[in-house]
XYZ file of C-alpha atoms in Angstrom:
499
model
C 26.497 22.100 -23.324
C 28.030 25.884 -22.791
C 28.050 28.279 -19.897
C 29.073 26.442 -16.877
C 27.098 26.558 -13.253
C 27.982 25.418 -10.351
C 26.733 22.030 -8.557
C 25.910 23.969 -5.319
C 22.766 26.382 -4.239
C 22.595 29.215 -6.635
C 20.646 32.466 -7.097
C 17.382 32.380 -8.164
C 18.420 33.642 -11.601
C 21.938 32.044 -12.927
C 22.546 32.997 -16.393
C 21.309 31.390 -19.987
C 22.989 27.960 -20.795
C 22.216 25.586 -23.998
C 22.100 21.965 -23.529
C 21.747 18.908 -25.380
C 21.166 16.952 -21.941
C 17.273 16.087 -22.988
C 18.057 14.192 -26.272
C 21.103 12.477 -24.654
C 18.719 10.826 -22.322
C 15.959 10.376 -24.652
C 18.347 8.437 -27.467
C 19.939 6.184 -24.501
C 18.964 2.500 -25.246
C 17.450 0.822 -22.565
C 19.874 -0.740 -20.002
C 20.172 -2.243 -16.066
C 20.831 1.799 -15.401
C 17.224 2.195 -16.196
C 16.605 -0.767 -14.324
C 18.173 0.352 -11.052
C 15.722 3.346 -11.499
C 12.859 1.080 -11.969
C 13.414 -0.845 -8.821
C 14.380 2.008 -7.137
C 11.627 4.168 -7.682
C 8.414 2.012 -9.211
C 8.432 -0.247 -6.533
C 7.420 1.804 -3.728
C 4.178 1.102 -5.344
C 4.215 -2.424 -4.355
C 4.456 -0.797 -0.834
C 0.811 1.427 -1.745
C -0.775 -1.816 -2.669
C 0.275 -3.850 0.399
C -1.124 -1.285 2.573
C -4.652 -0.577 1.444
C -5.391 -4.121 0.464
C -3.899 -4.871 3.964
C -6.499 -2.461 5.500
C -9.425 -3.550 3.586
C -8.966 -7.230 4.011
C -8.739 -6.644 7.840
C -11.263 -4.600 8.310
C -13.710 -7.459 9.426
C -10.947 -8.593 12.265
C -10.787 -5.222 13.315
C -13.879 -4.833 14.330
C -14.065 -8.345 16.075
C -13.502 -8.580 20.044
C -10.061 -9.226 20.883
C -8.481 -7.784 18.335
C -7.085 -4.887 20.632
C -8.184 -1.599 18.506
C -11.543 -0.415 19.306
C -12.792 0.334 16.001
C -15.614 -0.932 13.158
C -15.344 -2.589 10.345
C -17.131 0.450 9.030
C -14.649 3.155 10.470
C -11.840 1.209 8.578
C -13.209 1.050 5.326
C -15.000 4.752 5.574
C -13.001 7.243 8.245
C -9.538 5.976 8.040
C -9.340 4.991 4.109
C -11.024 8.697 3.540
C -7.991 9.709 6.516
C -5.357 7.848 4.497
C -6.706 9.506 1.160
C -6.991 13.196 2.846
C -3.241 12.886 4.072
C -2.456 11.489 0.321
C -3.770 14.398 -1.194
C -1.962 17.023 1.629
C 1.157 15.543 1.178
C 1.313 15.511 -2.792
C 0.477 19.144 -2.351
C 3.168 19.825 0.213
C 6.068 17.472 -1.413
C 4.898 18.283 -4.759
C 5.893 22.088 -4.062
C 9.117 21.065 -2.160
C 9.784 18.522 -4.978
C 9.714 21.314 -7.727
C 11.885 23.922 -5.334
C 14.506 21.589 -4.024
C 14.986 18.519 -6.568
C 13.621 14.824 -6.792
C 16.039 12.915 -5.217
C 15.724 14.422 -1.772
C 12.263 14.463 -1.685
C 11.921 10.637 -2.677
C 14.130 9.861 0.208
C 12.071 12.213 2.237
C 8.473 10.786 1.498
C 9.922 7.261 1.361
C 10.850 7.681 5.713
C 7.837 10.145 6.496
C 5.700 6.528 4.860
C 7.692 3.881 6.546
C 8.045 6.066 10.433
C 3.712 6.436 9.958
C 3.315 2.405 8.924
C 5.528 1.599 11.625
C 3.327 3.341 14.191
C -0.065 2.202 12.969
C 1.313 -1.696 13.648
C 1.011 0.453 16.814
C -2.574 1.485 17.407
C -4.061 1.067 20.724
C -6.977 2.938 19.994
C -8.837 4.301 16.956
C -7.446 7.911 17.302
C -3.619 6.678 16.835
C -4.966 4.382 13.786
C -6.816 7.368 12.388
C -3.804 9.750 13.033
C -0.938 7.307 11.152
C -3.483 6.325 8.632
C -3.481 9.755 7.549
C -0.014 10.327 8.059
C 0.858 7.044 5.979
C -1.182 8.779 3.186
C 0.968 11.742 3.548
C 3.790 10.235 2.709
C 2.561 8.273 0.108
C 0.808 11.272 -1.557
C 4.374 12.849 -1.714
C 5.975 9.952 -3.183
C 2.953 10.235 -6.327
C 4.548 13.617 -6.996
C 8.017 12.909 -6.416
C 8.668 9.456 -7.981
C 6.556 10.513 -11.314
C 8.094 13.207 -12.188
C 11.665 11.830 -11.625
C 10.764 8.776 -13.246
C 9.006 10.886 -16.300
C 12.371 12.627 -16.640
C 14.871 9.502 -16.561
C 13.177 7.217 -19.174
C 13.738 7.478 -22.802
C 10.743 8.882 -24.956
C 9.974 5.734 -26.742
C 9.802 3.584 -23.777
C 7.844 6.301 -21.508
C 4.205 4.859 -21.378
C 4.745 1.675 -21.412
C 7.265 1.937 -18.331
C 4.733 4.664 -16.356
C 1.722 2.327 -16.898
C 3.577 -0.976 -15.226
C 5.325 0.676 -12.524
C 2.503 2.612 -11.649
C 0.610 -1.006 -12.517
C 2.764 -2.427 -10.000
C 0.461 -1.394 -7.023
C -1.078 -4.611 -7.803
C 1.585 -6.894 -6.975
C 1.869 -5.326 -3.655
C -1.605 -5.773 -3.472
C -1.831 -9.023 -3.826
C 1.322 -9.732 -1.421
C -1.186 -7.607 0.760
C -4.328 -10.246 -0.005
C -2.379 -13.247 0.331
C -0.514 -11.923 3.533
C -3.819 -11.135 5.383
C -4.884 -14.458 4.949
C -2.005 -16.019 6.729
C -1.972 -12.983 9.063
C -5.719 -13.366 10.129
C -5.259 -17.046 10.809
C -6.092 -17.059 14.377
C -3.916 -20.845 14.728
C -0.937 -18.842 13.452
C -1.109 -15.402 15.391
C -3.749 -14.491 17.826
C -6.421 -11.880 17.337
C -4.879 -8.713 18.352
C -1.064 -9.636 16.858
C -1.664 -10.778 12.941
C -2.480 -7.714 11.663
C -0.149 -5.627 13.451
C 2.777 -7.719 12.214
C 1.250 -7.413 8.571
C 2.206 -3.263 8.959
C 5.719 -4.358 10.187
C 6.380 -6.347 7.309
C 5.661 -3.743 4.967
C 7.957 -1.935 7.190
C 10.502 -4.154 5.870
C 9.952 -4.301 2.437
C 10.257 -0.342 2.404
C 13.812 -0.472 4.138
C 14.698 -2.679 1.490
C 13.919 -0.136 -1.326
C 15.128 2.943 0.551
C 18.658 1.260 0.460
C 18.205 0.759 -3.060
C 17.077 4.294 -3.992
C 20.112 5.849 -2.037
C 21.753 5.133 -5.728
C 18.943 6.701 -7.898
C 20.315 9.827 -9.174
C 18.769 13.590 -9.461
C 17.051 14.049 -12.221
C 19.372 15.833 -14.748
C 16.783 18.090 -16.441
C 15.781 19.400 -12.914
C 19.711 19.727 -12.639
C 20.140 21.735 -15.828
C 16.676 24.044 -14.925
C 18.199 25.106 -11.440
C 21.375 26.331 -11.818
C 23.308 22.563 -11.587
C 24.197 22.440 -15.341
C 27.816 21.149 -14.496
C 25.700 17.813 -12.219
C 23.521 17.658 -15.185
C 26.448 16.875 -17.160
C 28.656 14.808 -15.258
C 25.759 12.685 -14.451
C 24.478 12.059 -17.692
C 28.239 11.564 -19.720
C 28.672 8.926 -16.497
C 25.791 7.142 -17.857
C 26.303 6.954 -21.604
C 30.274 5.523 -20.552
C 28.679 2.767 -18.734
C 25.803 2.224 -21.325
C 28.224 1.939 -23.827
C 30.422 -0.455 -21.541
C 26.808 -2.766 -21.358
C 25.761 -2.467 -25.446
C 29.724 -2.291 -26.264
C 29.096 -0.157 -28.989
C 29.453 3.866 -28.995
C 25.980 5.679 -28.662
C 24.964 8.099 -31.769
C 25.473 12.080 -31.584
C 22.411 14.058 -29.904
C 21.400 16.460 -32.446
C 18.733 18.490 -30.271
C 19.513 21.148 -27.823
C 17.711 23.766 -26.055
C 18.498 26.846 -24.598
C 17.337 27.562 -20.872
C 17.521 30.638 -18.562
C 18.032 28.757 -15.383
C 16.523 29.823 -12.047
C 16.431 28.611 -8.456
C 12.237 28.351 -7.904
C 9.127 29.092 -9.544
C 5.929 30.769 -7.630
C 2.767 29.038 -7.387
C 0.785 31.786 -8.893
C 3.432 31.121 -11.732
C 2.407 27.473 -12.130
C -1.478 27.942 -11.708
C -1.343 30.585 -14.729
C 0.661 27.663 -16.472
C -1.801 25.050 -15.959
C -5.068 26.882 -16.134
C -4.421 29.749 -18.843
C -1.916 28.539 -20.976
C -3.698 24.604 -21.053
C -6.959 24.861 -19.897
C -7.896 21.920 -22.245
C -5.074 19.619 -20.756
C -6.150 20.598 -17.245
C -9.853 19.761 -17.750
C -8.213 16.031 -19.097
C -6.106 15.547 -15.971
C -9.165 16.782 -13.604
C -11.305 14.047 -15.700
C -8.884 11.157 -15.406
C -8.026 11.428 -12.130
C -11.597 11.887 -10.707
C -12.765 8.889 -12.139
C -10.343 6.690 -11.643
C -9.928 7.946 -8.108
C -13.712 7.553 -7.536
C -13.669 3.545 -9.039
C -10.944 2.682 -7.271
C -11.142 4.207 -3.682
C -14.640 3.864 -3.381
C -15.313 0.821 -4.590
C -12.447 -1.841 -3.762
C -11.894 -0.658 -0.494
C -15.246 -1.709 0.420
C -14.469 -4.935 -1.654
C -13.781 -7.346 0.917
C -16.923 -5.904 2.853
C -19.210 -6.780 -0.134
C -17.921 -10.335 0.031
C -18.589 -10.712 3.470
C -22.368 -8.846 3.871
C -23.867 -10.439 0.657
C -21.895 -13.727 0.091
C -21.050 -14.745 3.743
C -17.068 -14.852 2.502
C -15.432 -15.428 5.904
C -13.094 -12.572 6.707
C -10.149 -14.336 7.107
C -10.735 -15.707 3.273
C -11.351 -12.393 1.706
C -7.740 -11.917 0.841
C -7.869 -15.147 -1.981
C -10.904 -12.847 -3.881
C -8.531 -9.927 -3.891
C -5.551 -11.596 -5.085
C -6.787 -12.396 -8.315
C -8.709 -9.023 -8.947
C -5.449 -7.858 -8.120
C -3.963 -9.972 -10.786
C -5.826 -8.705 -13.109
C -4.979 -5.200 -11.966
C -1.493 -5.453 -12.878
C -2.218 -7.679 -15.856
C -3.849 -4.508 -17.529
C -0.879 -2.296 -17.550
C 1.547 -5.114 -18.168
C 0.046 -6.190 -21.720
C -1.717 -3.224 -23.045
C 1.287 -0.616 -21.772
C 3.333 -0.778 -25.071
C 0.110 0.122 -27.063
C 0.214 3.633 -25.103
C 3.551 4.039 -27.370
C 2.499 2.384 -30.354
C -1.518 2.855 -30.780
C -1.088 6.311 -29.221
C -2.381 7.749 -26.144
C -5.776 9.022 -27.234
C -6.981 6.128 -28.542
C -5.564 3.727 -25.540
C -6.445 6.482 -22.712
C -9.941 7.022 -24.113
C -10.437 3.116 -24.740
C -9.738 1.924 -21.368
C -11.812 4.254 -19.538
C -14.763 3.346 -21.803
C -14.276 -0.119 -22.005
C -13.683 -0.633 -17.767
C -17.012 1.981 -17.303
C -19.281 0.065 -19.524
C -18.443 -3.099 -17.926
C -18.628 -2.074 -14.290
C -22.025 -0.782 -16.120
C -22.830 -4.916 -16.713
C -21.660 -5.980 -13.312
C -24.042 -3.662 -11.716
C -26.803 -5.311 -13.451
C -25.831 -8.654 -12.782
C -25.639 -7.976 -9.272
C -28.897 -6.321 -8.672
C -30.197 -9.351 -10.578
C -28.600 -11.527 -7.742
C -27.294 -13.387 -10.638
C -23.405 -13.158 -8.995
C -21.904 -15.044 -6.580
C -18.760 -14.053 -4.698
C -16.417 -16.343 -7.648
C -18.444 -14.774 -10.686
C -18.377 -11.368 -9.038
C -14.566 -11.571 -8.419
C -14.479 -12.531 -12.078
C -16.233 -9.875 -13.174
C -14.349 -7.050 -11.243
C -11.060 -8.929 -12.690
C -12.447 -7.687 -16.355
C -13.055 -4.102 -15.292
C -10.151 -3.914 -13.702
C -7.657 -5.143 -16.494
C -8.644 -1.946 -18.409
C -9.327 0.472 -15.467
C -5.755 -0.285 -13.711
C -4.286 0.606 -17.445
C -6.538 3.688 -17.878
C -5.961 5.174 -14.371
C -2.170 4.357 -14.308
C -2.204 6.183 -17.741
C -3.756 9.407 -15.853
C -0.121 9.777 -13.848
C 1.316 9.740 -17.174
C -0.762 11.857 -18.386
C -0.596 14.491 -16.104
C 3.411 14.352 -15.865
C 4.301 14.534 -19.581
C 1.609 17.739 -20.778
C 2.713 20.102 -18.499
C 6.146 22.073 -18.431
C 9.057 20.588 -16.703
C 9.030 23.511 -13.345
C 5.545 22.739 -12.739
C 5.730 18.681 -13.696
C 5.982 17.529 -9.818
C 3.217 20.299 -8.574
C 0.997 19.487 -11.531
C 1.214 15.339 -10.636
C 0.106 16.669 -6.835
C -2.444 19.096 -7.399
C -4.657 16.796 -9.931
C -4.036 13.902 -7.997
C -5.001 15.882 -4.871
C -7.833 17.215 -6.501
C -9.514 14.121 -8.087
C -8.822 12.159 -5.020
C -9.997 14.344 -2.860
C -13.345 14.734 -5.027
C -13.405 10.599 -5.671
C -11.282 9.387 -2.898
C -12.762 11.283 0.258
C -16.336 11.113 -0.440
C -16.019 7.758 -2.430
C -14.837 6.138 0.948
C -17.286 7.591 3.463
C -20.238 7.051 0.734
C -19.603 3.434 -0.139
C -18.860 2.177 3.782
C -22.250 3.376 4.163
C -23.849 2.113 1.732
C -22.041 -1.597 1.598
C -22.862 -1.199 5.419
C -26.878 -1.167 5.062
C -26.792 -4.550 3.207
C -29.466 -3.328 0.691
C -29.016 -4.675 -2.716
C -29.669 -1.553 -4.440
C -27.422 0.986 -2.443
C -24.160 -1.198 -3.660
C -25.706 -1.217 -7.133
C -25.973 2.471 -6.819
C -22.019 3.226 -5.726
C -21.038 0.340 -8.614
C -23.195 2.921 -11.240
C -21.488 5.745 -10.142
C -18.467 4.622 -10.435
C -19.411 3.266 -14.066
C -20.622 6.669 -15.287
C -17.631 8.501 -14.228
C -15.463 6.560 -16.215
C -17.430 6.529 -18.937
C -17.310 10.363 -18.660
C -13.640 10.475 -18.330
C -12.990 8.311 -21.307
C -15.540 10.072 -23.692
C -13.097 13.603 -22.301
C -9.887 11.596 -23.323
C -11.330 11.208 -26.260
C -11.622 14.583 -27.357
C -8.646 16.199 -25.518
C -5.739 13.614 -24.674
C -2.667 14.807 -26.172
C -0.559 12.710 -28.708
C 2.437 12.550 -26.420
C 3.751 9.286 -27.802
C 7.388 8.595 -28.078
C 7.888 12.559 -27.960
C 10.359 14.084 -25.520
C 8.675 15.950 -23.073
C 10.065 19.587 -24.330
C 8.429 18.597 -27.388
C 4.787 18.314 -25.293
C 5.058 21.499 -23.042
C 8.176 23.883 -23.776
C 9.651 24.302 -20.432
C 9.254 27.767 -18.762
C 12.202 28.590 -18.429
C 13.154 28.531 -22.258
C 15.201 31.607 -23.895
C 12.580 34.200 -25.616
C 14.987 33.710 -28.683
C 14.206 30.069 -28.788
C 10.517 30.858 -27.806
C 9.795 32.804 -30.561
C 11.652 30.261 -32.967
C 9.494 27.810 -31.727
C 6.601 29.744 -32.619
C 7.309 30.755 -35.349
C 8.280 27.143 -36.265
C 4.791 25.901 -35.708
């Protein structure tokens, strides 16, 4: 790398530097440094999954006298999961921007406390205003961990193991959902805790589980092609020659030359009107993707399973404090979707695998629907059923964070992960919420059928968009994808002229 820059705050403009820093990090074998990110960034999902499968599976003993929150079962699953998704969506926007501006290591640190401080609190609620206010709050924070965490993670991992590693960690939601499904049910056993204490020590305990990680992301680096971009060439390349010494320690073998570089006019920030040219001029086609993913996975999932233990109890009598064995195993087959058909986003490709799981999951929620406005399902068959949909839904909609952080240029990666997210949640996770508690609410067959069709069709729509416009990122390196803004004209125009 030439032209040197300094590790501290810089002008907005700092000179032209060349750098091989991408292809260094692209050629690395995979090693327990890449682990250390995985663990210390991926598994604040687990945290995401504890808390809204904690919330939906305790929904019922919310609502029940004694528990000490006035609140319905209804307000749970409709007011404060559309609160938790509103605050999602805010934040993303919010950390997104600071994410891009100051780096993703501060922000992930940032997001991580504003999540835990807001969990913390709602183990707190006295009355349904303060569970309203932290549920929204907890959202926040989690919202700017979606921009934060995908982005650095995006960055970090070698091209040929990208997808595969997006789609699990993002899979791993699951896990902590189930922890969340299995916890409820020993939570909400009255002969264990009473009424009005279970469920608040569920929140602590996720509490825990988050200090946990934080300590272990204190040692998750910056990323170095954020480093490089703003002005911190000299970090960039300290951090990165650190890594290839100890990766060469681990293999015990030296690493082969980088061959690619790329020559970048650093600077400090980069405007929002700069950005929403970016996205909506220069890929209008990409944007309409990410808009299409993200709304209907956002819709399927926010609408419909956190109403999920609410079905089992108003049209199969499932106890409340038994809910949380159903959701395990849909769960299970959440995570199980990502796990085993991630590597064929690398191999297959992404249109193909993008396009196919969004079909596939839409077309079977299609059949479920049927079934159960045939009354042919009981609560076991319709558990099975969702486990189906959801093995290639949780793989489709974890592929729409990857999507959305690998077409896009590197200054707008972290604002282009929070305004799509924010955007198809708020159009399929606000109104998905408030819709479905009302209609799983009125016990009527047909209005459950109804959100379930829905939910199908926009999926299908999503997937049949994939098909057409999902870009063949596959084992490419993400300047490859979307030239970074900030690239010399020289090299611009070489580009060009190169394609």
């Amino acid at each position: 790398m030439t032209a040197a820059a300094s590790p501290a705050p810089v002008p907005a403009s700092t000179g032209t530097v060349t750098t091989n820093v991408p292809a260094r990090l692209d050629r690395l074998p995979w090693s327990r440094w890449h682990w250390m990110i995985v663990v210390g960034l991926g598994t604040v999902w687990i945290l995401d999954g504890l808390e809204v499968t904690t919330v939906g599976n305790i929904a019922s003993r919310l609502s029940e006298s004694g528990s000490g929150l006035p609140i319905s079962s209804a307000q749970v699953t409709g007011i404060a999961a559309a609160l938790y998704v509103a605050g999602a969506c805010v934040g993303a926007l919010f950390f997104g921007w600071l994410t891009d501006r100051h780096g993703r290591k501060k922000l992930f640190m940032v997001t991580l406390v504003v999540y835990l401080s807001a969990t913390a609190l709602t183990a707190l609620s006295f009355h349904s205003w303060w569970f309203f206010t932290f549920r929204f709050l907890t959202g926040f924070g989690i919202g700017g961990e979606y921009a934060a965490i995908n982005s650095a993670i995006d960055e970090l991992i070698p091209a040929r193991f990208r997808g595969r590693v997006d789609l699990i960690i993002n899979g791993s939601y699951w896990l902590g959902a189930i922890g969340g499904a299995l916890l409820s049910i020993v939570m909400l056993n009255t002969a264990i805790f009473p009424k009005d204490l279970g469920w608040r020590f569920t929140f602590a305990l996720g509490v825990v589980l988050g200090l946990v990680i934080l300590l272990v992301r204190r040692h998750v680096p910056e990323s170095p092609r954020w480093q490089f971009i703003h002005g911190r060439g000299e970090s960039a390349e300290r951090l990165v020659a650190s890594v290839e010494r100890e990766i060469e320690r681990e293999k015990g073998e030296s690493l082969p030359p980088a061959e690619r570089e790329i020559t970048i006019q650093q600077r400090e920030s980069i405007g929002f009107g700069v950005i929403a040219k970016t996205v909506f001029r220069r890929y209008p086609k990409r944007a309409v993707l990410g808009l299409a993913l993200f709304i209907g996975q956002a819709f399927l999932y926010n609408a419909i399973t956190f109403g999920f233990g609410a079905i089992l109890t108003k049209f199969f009598a499932v106890p409340s404090g038994g809910t949380g064995y159903y959701f395990a195993v849909i769960a299970a087959g959440n995570f199980l979707g990502p796990l085993l058909l991630g590597k064929l986003f690398d191999t297959v490709g992404r249109r193909v695998m993008i396009s196919s799981t969004y079909l596939i999951s839409g077309i079977l929620l299609f059949g479920t629907a049927w079934l159960f406005d045939r009354g042919s399902l009981s609560a076991v068959t319709l558990t099975a059923c969702w486990c189906v949909v959801l093995f290639f839904a949780s793989a489709g909609a974890s592929s729409a964070y990857l999507t959305v952080s690998e077409i896009f240029p590197m200054e707008t990666r972290a604002m282009a992960i929070a305004f799509f997210y924010a955007i198809g949640t708020a159009a399929g996770g606000i109104s998905g919420p408030l819709v479905f508690a009302d209609l799983t609410q009125s016990g009527v067959v047909g209005d459950t059928v109804l959100a379930f069709q829905i939910g199908a069709a926009l999926m299908c729509a999503a997937g049949l968009v994939a098909a057409f416009l999902a870009v063949n990122a596959e084992r490419r390196s993400l300047e490859d994808i979307a030239t970074p803004l900030s690239v010399a004209p020289v090299e611009t125009a070489a580009a060009s002229s190169a394609r």
